[in-house]
Short mmCIF file of C-alpha atoms and ligand atoms in Angstrom, two decimals:
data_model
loop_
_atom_site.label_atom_id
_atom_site.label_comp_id
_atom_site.label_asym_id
_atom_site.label_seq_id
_atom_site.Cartn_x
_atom_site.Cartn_y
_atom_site.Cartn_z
CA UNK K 1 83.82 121.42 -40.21
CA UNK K 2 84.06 125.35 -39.66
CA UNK K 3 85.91 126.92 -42.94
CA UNK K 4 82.68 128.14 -44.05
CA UNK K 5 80.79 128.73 -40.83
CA UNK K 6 79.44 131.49 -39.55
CA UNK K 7 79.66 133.04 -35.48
CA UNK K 8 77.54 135.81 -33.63
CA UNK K 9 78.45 137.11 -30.45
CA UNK K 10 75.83 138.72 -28.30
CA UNK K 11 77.56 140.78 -25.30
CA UNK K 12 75.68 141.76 -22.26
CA UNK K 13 77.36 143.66 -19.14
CA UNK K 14 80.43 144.92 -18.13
CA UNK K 15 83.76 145.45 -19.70
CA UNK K 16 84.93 142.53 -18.13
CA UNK K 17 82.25 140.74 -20.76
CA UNK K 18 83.47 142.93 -23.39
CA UNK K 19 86.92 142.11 -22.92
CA UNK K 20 86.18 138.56 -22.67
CA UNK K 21 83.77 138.55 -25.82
CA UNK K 22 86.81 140.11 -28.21
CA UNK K 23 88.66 137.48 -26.59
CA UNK K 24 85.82 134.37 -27.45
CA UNK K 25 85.52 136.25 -31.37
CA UNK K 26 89.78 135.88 -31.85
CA UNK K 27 89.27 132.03 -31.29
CA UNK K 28 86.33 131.80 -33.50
CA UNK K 29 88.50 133.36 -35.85
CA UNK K 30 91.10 131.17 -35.37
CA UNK K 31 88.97 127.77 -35.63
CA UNK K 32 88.18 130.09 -39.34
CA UNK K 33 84.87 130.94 -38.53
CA UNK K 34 83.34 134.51 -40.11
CA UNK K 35 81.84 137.10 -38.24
CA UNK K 36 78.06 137.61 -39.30
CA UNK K 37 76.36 140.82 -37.99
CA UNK K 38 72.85 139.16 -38.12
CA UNK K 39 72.67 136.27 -35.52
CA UNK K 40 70.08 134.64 -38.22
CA UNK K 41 72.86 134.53 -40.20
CA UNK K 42 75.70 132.95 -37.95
CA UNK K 43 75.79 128.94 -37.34
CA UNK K 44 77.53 129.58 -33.87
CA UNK K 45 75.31 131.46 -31.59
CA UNK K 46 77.11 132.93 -28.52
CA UNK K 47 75.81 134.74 -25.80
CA UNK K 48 77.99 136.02 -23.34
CA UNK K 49 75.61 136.77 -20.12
CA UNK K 50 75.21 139.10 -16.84
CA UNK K 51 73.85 138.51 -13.46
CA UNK K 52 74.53 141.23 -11.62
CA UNK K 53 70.86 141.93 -11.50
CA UNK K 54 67.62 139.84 -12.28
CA UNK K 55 66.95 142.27 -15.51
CA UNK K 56 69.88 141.64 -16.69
CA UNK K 57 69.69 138.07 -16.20
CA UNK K 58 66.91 137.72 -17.59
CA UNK K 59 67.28 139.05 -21.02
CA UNK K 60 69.31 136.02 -22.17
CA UNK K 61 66.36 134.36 -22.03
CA UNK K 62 63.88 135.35 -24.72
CA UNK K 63 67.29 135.88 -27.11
CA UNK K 64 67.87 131.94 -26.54
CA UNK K 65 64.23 130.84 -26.83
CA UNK K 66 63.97 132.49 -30.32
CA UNK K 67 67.47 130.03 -31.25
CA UNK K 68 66.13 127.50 -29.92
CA UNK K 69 62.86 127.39 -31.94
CA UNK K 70 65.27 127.98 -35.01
CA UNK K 71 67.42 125.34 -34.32
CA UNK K 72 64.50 123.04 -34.40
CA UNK K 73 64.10 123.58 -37.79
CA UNK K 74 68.79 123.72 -38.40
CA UNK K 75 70.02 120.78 -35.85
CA UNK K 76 73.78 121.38 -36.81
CA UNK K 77 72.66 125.06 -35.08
CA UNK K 78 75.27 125.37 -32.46
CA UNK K 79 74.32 127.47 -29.15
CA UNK K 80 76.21 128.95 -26.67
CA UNK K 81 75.76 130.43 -23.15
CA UNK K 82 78.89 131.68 -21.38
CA UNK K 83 79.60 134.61 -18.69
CA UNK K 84 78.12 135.36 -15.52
CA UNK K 85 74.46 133.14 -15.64
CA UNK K 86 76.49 130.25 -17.29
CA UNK K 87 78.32 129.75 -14.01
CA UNK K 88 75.44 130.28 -12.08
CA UNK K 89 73.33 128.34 -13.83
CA UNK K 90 75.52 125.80 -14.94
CA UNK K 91 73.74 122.15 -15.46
CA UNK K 92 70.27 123.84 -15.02
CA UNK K 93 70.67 125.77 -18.33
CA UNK K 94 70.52 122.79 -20.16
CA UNK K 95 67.74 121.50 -18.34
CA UNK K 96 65.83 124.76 -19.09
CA UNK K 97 67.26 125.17 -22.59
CA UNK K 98 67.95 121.37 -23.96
CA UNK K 99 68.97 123.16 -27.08
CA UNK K 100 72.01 124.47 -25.88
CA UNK K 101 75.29 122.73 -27.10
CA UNK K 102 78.16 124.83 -24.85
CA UNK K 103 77.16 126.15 -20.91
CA UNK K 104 81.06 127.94 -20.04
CA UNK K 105 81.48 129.92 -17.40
CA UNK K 106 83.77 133.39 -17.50
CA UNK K 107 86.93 131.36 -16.33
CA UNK K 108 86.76 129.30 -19.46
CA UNK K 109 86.79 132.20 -22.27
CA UNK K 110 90.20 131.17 -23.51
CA UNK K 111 89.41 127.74 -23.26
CA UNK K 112 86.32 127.65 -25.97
CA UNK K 113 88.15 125.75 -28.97
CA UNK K 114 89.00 122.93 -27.00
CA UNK K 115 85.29 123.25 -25.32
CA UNK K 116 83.93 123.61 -29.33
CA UNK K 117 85.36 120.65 -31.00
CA UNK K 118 83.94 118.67 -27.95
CA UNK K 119 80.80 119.76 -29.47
CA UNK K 120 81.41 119.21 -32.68
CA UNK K 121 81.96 115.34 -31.76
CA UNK K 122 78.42 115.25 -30.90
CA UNK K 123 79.15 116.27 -26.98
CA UNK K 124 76.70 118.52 -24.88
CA UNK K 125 79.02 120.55 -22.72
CA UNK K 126 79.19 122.28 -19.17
CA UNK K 127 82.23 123.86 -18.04
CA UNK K 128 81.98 125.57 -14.89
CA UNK K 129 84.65 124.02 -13.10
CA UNK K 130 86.87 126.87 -11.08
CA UNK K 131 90.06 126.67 -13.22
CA UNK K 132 93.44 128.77 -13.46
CA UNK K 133 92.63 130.99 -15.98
CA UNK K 134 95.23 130.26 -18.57
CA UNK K 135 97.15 132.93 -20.44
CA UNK K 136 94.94 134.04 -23.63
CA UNK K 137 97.04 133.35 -26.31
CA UNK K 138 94.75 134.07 -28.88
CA UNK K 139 94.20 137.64 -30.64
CA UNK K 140 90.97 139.32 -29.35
CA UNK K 141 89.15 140.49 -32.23
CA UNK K 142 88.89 144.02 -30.38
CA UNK K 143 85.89 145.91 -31.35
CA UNK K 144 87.93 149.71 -31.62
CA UNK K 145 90.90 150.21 -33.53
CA UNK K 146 91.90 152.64 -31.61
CA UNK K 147 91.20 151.67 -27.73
CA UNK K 148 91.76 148.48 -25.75
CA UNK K 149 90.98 146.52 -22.72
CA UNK K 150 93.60 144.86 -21.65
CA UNK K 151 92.71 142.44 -18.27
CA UNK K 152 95.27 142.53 -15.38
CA UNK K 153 93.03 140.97 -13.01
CA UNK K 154 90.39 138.04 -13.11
CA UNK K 155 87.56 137.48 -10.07
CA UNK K 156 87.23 139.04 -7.45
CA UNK K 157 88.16 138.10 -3.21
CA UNK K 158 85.43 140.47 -1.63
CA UNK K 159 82.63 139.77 -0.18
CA UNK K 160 80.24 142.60 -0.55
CA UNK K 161 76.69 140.80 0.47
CA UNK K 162 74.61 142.43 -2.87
CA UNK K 163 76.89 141.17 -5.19
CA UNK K 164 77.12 137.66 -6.95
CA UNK K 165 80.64 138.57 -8.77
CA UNK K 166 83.25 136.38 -6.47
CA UNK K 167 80.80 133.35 -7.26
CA UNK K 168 80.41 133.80 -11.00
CA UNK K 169 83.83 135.03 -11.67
CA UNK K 170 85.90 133.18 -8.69
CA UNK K 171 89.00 134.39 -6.89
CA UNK K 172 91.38 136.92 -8.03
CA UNK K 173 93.52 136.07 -10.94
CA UNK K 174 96.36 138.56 -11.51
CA UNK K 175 98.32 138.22 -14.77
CA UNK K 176 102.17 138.85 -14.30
CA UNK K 177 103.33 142.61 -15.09
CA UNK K 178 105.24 141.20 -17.72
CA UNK K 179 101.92 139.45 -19.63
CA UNK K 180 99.91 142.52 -19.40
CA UNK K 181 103.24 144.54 -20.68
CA UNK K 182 103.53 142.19 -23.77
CA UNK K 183 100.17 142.83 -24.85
CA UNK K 184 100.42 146.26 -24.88
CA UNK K 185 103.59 146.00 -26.29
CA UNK K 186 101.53 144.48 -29.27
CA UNK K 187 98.80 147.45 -29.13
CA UNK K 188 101.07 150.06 -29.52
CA UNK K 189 102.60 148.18 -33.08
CA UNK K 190 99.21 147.42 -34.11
CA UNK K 191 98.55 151.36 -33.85
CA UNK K 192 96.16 151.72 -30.24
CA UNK K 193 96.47 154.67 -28.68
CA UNK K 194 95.06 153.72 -25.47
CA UNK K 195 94.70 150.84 -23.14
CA UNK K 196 92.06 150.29 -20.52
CA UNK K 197 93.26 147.88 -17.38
CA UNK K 198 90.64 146.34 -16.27
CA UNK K 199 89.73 144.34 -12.79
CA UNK K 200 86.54 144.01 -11.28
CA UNK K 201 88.30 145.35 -7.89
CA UNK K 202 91.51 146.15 -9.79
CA UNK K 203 93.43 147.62 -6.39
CA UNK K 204 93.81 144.12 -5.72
CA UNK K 205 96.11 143.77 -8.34
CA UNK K 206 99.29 141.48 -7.55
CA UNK K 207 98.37 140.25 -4.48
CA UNK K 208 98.21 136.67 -5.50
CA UNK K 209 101.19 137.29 -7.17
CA UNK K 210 104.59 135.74 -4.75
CA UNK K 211 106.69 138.32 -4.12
CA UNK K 212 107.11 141.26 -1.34
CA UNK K 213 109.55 144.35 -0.75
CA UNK K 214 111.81 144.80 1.73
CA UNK K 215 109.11 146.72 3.81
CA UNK K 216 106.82 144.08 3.16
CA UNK K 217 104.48 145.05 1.03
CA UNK K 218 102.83 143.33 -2.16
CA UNK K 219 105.85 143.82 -4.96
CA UNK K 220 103.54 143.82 -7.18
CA UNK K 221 100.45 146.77 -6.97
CA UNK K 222 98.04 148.59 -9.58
CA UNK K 223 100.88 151.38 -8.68
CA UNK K 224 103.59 149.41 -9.70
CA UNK K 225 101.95 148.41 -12.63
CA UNK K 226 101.31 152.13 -13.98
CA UNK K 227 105.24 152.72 -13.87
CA UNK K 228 105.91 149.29 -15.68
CA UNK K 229 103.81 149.83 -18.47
CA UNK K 230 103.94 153.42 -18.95
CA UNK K 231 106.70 153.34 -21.67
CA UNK K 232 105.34 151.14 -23.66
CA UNK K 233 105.71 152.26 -26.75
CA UNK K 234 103.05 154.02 -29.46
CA UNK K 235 100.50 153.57 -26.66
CA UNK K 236 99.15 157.37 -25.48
CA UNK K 237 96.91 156.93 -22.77
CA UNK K 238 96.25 154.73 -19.96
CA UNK K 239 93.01 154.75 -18.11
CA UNK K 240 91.85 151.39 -15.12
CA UNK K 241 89.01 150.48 -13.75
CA UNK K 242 86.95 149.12 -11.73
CA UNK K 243 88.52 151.35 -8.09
CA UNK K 244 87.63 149.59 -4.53
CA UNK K 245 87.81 152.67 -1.77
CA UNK K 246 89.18 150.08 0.66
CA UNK K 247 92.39 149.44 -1.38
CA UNK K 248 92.67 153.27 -2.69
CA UNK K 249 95.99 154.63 -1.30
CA UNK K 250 97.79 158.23 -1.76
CA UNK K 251 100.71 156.27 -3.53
CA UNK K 252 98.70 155.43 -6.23
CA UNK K 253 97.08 159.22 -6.51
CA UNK K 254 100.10 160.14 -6.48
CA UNK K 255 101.43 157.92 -9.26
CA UNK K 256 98.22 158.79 -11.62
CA UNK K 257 99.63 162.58 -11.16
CA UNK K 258 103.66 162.13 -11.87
CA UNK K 259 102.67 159.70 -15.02
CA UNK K 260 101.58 162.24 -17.91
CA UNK K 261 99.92 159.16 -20.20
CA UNK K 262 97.13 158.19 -16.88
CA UNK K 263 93.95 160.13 -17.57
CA UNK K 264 92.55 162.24 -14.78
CA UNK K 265 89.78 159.59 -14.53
CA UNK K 266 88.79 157.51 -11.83
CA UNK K 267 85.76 155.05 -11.29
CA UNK K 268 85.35 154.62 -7.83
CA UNK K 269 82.32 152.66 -6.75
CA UNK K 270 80.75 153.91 -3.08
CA UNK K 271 77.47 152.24 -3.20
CA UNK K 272 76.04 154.27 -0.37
CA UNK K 273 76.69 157.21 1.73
CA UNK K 274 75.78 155.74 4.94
CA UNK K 275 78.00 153.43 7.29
CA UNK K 276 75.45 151.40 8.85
CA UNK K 277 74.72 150.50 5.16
CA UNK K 278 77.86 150.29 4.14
CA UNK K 279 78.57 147.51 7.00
CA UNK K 280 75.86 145.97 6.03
CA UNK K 281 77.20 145.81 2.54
CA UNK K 282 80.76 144.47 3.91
CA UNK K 283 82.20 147.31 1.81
CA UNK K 284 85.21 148.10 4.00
CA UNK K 285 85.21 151.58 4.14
CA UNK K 286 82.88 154.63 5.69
CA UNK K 287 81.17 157.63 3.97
CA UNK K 288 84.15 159.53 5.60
CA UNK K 289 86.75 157.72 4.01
CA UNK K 290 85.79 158.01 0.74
CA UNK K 291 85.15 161.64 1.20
CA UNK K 292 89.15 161.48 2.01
CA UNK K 293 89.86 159.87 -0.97
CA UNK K 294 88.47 162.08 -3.27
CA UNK K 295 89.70 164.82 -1.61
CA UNK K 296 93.11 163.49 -1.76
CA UNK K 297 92.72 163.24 -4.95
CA UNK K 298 91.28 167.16 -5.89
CA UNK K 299 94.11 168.21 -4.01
CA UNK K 300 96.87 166.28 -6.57
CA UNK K 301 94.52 166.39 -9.54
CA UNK K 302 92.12 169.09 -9.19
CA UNK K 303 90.50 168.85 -12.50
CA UNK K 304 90.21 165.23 -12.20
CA UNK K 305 86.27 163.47 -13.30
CA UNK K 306 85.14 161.00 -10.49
CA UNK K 307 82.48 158.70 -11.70
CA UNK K 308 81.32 155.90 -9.38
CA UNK K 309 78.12 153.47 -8.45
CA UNK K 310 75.53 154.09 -6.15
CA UNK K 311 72.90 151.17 -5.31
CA UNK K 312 69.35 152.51 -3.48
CA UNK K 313 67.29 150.05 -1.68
CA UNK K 314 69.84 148.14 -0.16
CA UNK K 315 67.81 145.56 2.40
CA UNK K 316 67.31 147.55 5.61
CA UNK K 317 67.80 151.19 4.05
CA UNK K 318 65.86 154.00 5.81
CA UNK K 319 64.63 157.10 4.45
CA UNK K 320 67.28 158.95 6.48
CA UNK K 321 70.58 156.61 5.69
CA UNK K 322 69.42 157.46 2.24
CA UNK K 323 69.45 160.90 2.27
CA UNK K 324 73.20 160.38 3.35
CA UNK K 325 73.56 158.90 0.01
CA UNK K 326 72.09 161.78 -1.32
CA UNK K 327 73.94 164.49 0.83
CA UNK K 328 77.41 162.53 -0.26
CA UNK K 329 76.35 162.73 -3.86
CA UNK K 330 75.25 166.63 -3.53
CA UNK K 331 78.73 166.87 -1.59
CA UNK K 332 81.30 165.60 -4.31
CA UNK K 333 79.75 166.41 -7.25
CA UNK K 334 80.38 163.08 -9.61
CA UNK K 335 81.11 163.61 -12.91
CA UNK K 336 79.04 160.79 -13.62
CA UNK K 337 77.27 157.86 -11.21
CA UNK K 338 75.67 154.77 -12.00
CA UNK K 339 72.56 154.30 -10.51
CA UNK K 340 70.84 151.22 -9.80
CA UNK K 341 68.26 149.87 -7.19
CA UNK K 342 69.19 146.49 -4.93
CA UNK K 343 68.25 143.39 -6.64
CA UNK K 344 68.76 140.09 -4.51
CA UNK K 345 70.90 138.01 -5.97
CA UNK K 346 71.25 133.82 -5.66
CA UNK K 347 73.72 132.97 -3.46
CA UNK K 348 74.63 136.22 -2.17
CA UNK K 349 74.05 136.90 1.89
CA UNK K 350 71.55 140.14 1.61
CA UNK K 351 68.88 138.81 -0.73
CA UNK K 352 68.17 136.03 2.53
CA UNK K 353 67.25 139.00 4.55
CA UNK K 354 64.24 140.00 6.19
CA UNK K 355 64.24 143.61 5.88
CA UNK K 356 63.76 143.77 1.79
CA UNK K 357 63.24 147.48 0.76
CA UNK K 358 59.80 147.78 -1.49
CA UNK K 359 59.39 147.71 -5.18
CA UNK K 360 57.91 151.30 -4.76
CA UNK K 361 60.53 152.69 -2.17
CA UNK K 362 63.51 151.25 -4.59
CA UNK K 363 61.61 152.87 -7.54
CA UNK K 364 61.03 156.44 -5.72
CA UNK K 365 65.10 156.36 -4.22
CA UNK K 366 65.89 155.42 -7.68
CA UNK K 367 64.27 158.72 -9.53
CA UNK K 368 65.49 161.10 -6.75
CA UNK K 369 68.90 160.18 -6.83
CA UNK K 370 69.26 160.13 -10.74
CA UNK K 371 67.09 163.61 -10.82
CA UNK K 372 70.22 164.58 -8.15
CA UNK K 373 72.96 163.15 -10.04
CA UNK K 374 71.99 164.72 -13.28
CA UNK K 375 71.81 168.23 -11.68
CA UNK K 376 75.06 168.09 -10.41
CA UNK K 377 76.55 166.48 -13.64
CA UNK K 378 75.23 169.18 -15.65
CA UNK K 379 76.97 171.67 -12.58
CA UNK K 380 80.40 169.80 -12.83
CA UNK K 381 80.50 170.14 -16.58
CA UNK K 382 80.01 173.65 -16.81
CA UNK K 383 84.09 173.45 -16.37
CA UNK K 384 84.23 172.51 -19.88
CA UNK K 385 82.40 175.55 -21.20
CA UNK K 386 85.22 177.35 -24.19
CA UNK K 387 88.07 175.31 -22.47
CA UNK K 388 90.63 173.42 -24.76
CA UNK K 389 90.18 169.82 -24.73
CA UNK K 390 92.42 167.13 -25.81
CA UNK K 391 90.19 164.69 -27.67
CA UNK K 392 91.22 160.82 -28.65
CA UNK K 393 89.50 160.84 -31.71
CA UNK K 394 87.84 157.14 -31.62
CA UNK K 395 84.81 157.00 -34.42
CA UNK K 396 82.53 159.07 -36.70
CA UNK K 397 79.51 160.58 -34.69
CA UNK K 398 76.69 157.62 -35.89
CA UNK K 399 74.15 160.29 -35.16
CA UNK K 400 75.89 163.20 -36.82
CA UNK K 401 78.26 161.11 -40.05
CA UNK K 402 79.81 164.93 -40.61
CA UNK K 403 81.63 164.77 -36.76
CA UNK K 404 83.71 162.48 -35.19
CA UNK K 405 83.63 161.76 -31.50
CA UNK K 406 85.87 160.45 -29.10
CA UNK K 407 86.72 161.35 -24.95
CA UNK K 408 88.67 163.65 -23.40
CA UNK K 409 91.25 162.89 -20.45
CA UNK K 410 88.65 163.16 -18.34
CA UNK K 411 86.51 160.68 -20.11
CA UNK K 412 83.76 163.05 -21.56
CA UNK K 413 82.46 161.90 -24.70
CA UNK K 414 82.77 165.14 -27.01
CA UNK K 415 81.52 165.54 -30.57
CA UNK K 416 82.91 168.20 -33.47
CA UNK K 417 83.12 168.25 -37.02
CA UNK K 418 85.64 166.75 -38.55
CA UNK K 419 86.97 164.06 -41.31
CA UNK K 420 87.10 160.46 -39.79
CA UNK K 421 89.30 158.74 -42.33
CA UNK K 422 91.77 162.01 -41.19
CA UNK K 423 91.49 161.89 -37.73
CA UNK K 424 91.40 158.24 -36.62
CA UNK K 425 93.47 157.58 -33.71
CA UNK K 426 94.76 161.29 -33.67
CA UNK K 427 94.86 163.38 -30.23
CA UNK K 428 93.79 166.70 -31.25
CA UNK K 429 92.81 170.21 -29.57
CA UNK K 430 89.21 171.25 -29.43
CA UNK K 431 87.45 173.90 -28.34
CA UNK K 432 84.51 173.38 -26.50
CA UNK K 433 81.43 175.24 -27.00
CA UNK K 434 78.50 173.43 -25.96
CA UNK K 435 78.40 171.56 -22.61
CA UNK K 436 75.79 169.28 -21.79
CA UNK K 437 75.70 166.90 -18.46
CA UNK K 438 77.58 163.99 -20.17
CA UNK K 439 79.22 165.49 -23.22
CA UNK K 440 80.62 168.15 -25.26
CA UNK K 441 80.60 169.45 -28.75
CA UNK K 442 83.20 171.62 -30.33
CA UNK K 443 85.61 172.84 -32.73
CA UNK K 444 88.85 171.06 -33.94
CA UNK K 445 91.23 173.88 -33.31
CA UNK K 446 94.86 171.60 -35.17
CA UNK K 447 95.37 168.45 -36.48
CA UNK K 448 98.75 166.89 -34.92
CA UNK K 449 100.21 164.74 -37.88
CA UNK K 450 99.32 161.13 -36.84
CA UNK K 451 101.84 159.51 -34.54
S1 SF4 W 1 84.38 144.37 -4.92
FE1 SF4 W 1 82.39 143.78 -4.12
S2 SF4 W 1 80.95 144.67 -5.59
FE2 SF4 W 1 82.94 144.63 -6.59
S3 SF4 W 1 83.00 142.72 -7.74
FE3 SF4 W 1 83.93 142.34 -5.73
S4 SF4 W 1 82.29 141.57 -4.42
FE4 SF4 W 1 81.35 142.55 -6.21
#
């Protein structure tokens, strides 16, 4: 039935997605299906979706209504919806899209060859069921040959009142230290040089896991993790993400300091610089404590990028509570922020409220704080300017096929001349002698013989 099929994997989203769709592709692979870069061209059509705001939702749409014409005209078509608007959506996909073969939601991704050859008996199938989220087994068919995500923690237990993660993703998942270990274990033989952990609130790692120290606290942390894994061998660098500044604690500053392979680079999401929003938002924490944070750690790592999330618009935000978003972003200085304004979300507390923020307030919060955030990032890389960089060199420049690019400890993309099939996967010095607000160019200064 599938030797000589085709698959095509559309990705929209976070990492998480990512992760998930290099995950989805290694069981594809498996079944024997073939890769085909042009969806016309694949027989399994997989989109792996977003919700984390209406836009983004929405795009699936129009991809799945073009299919859905085609497979009019090629029944054995197969389509696919998983991810974040699968769950939500569920049942009413198929009511919306009768073409669709496979609705799975994220919790299923290692569970889509059993789900497949229920279609391929003829079945119509939603899977959206909250399951334990079985050990992936398969191999990811990872994207880079040189960097990984590797996922130590599934869902999320918060309940900030924008967001419509927990009920698209479910409760945290943590995989045992020993899981996450072995797959790295396998990255480093199969020649990565650096691993990405990945969590949607990944400071919640290990506390569904049994097991507490003598003082009593979780035996297994994202700090504990970092020591466990940091051996590992052939693997270089070790970055995490997604940072909650409710669960940040000096022991695990201090940790990213002692370990030499954990990049100075942390992505801690604030949302907004104002407590009454932040209450509102159930984040946890105040504008003050997150200034605390950082400064902790500037004081351990003082060269260390910052890059968080920011949301304008939030229902109830005045003028005033945002300019304490802006006075926290013209106070820290991020090396880069994501920007986006509130979008209501189904099923999540805020988008019930009365006091919705306008269209044209979101819009004008929106261009202020990016013109804001791209001042200061152009101030905060002015660091870089003729400093030596090490770069991970990860892929040829596609705008510029005579350099390679790759990132720096400090995650900043940086571009320089250079030979790809030579430098793949190398950590090499540059010079930097352009700085721009989110990247570098330079000049290879050695060549370390590949490692
Ligand atoms: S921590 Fe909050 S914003 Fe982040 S995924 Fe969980 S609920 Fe959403």
């Amino acid at each position: 039935m599938t030797a000589s099929r085709k698959y095509h994997i559309t990705t929209f989203g976070c990492q998480m997605n990512k992760a998930d769709s290099e995950r989805m592709a290694g069981v594809l692979e498996d079944m024997g299906l073939q890769w085909s870069e042009d969806p016309n061209g694949a027989d399994v059509i997989l989109y792996n979706t977003c919700t984390i705001r209406d836009n983004a939702e929405q795009k699936v749409y129009s991809y799945l209504g073009k299919q859905a014409k085609r497979k009019h005209q090629q029944p054995d078509l197969t389509l696919i919806v998983a991810g974040c608007v699968a769950q939500q959506e569920g049942e009413q996909l198929l009511r919306r899209v009768p073409e669709l073969d496979l609705v799975m939601g994220p919790q299923h991704a290692n569970r889509l060859g059993d789900l497949l050859e229920q279609v391929f008996e003829g079945n119509q199938v939603v899977a959206t069921e909250a399951i334990h989220i079985v050990e992936d087994i398969t191999k990811p068919r990872r994207d880079s040959k040189v960097t990984a995500w590797v996922n130590v923690i599934y869902g999320c237990n918060e309940r900030c009142t924008y967001c419509v993660v927990p009920s698209v993703r479910g409760v945290e998942q943590s995989r045992t230290p020993e899981a996450i270990r072995a797959e790295m274990e396998v990255l480093g033989r199969q020649g990565y040089k650096e691993v990405t952990l990945l969590g949607q609130n990944i400071d919640a790692y290990g506390r569904d896991l049994p097991g507490s120290t003598p003082e009593g606290r979780n035996k297994h942390t994202l700090t504990d993790l970092l020591y466990f894994v940091h051996d590992v061998p052939g693997i270089d660098l070790i970055r995490f993400a997604t940072s909650h500044p409710r669960y940040f604690t000096e022991r695990l500053i201090r940790a990213c300091h002692e370990l030499p392979k954990v990049c100075e680079h942390f992505h801690i999401p604030f949302q907004s610089g104002d407590n009454e929003v932040l209450k509102a938002m159930a984040r946890g924490y105040t504008q003050e404590k997150y200034r605390r944070i950082i400064a902790k750690i500037r004081e351990y790592m003082p060269d260390a990028s910052i890059s968080a999330d920011a949301i304008v618009g939030f229902p109830g935000e005045t003028e005033a509570q945002f300019e304490n978003t802006l006075k926290l972003v013209e106070d820290i200085g991020f090396d880069q922020l994501n920007t986006a304004a509130y979008s209501p979300r189904p099923g999540t507390p805020a988008a019930l409220w009365e006091n919705q923020v306008s269209e044209e307030a979101k819009r004008d919060r929106l261009q202020r704080l990016n013109r804001l955030v791209e001042v200061k990032a152009a101030e905060r890389t002015q660091r870089y300017a003729n400093r030596i960089e090490e770069v991970l060199v990860e892929d040829r420049n596609p705008k510029n096929p005579s350099q390679v690019m790759g990132r720096t400890r400090g995650n900043r993309l940086t571009f320089f001349e250079g030979n790809i099939e030579e430098l793949k996967g190398a950590i090499v010095k540059v010079k930097v002698s352009e700085v721009r607000a989110f990247s570098l160019t330079g000049e290879l200064l050695d060549v370390p013989a590949l490692v």
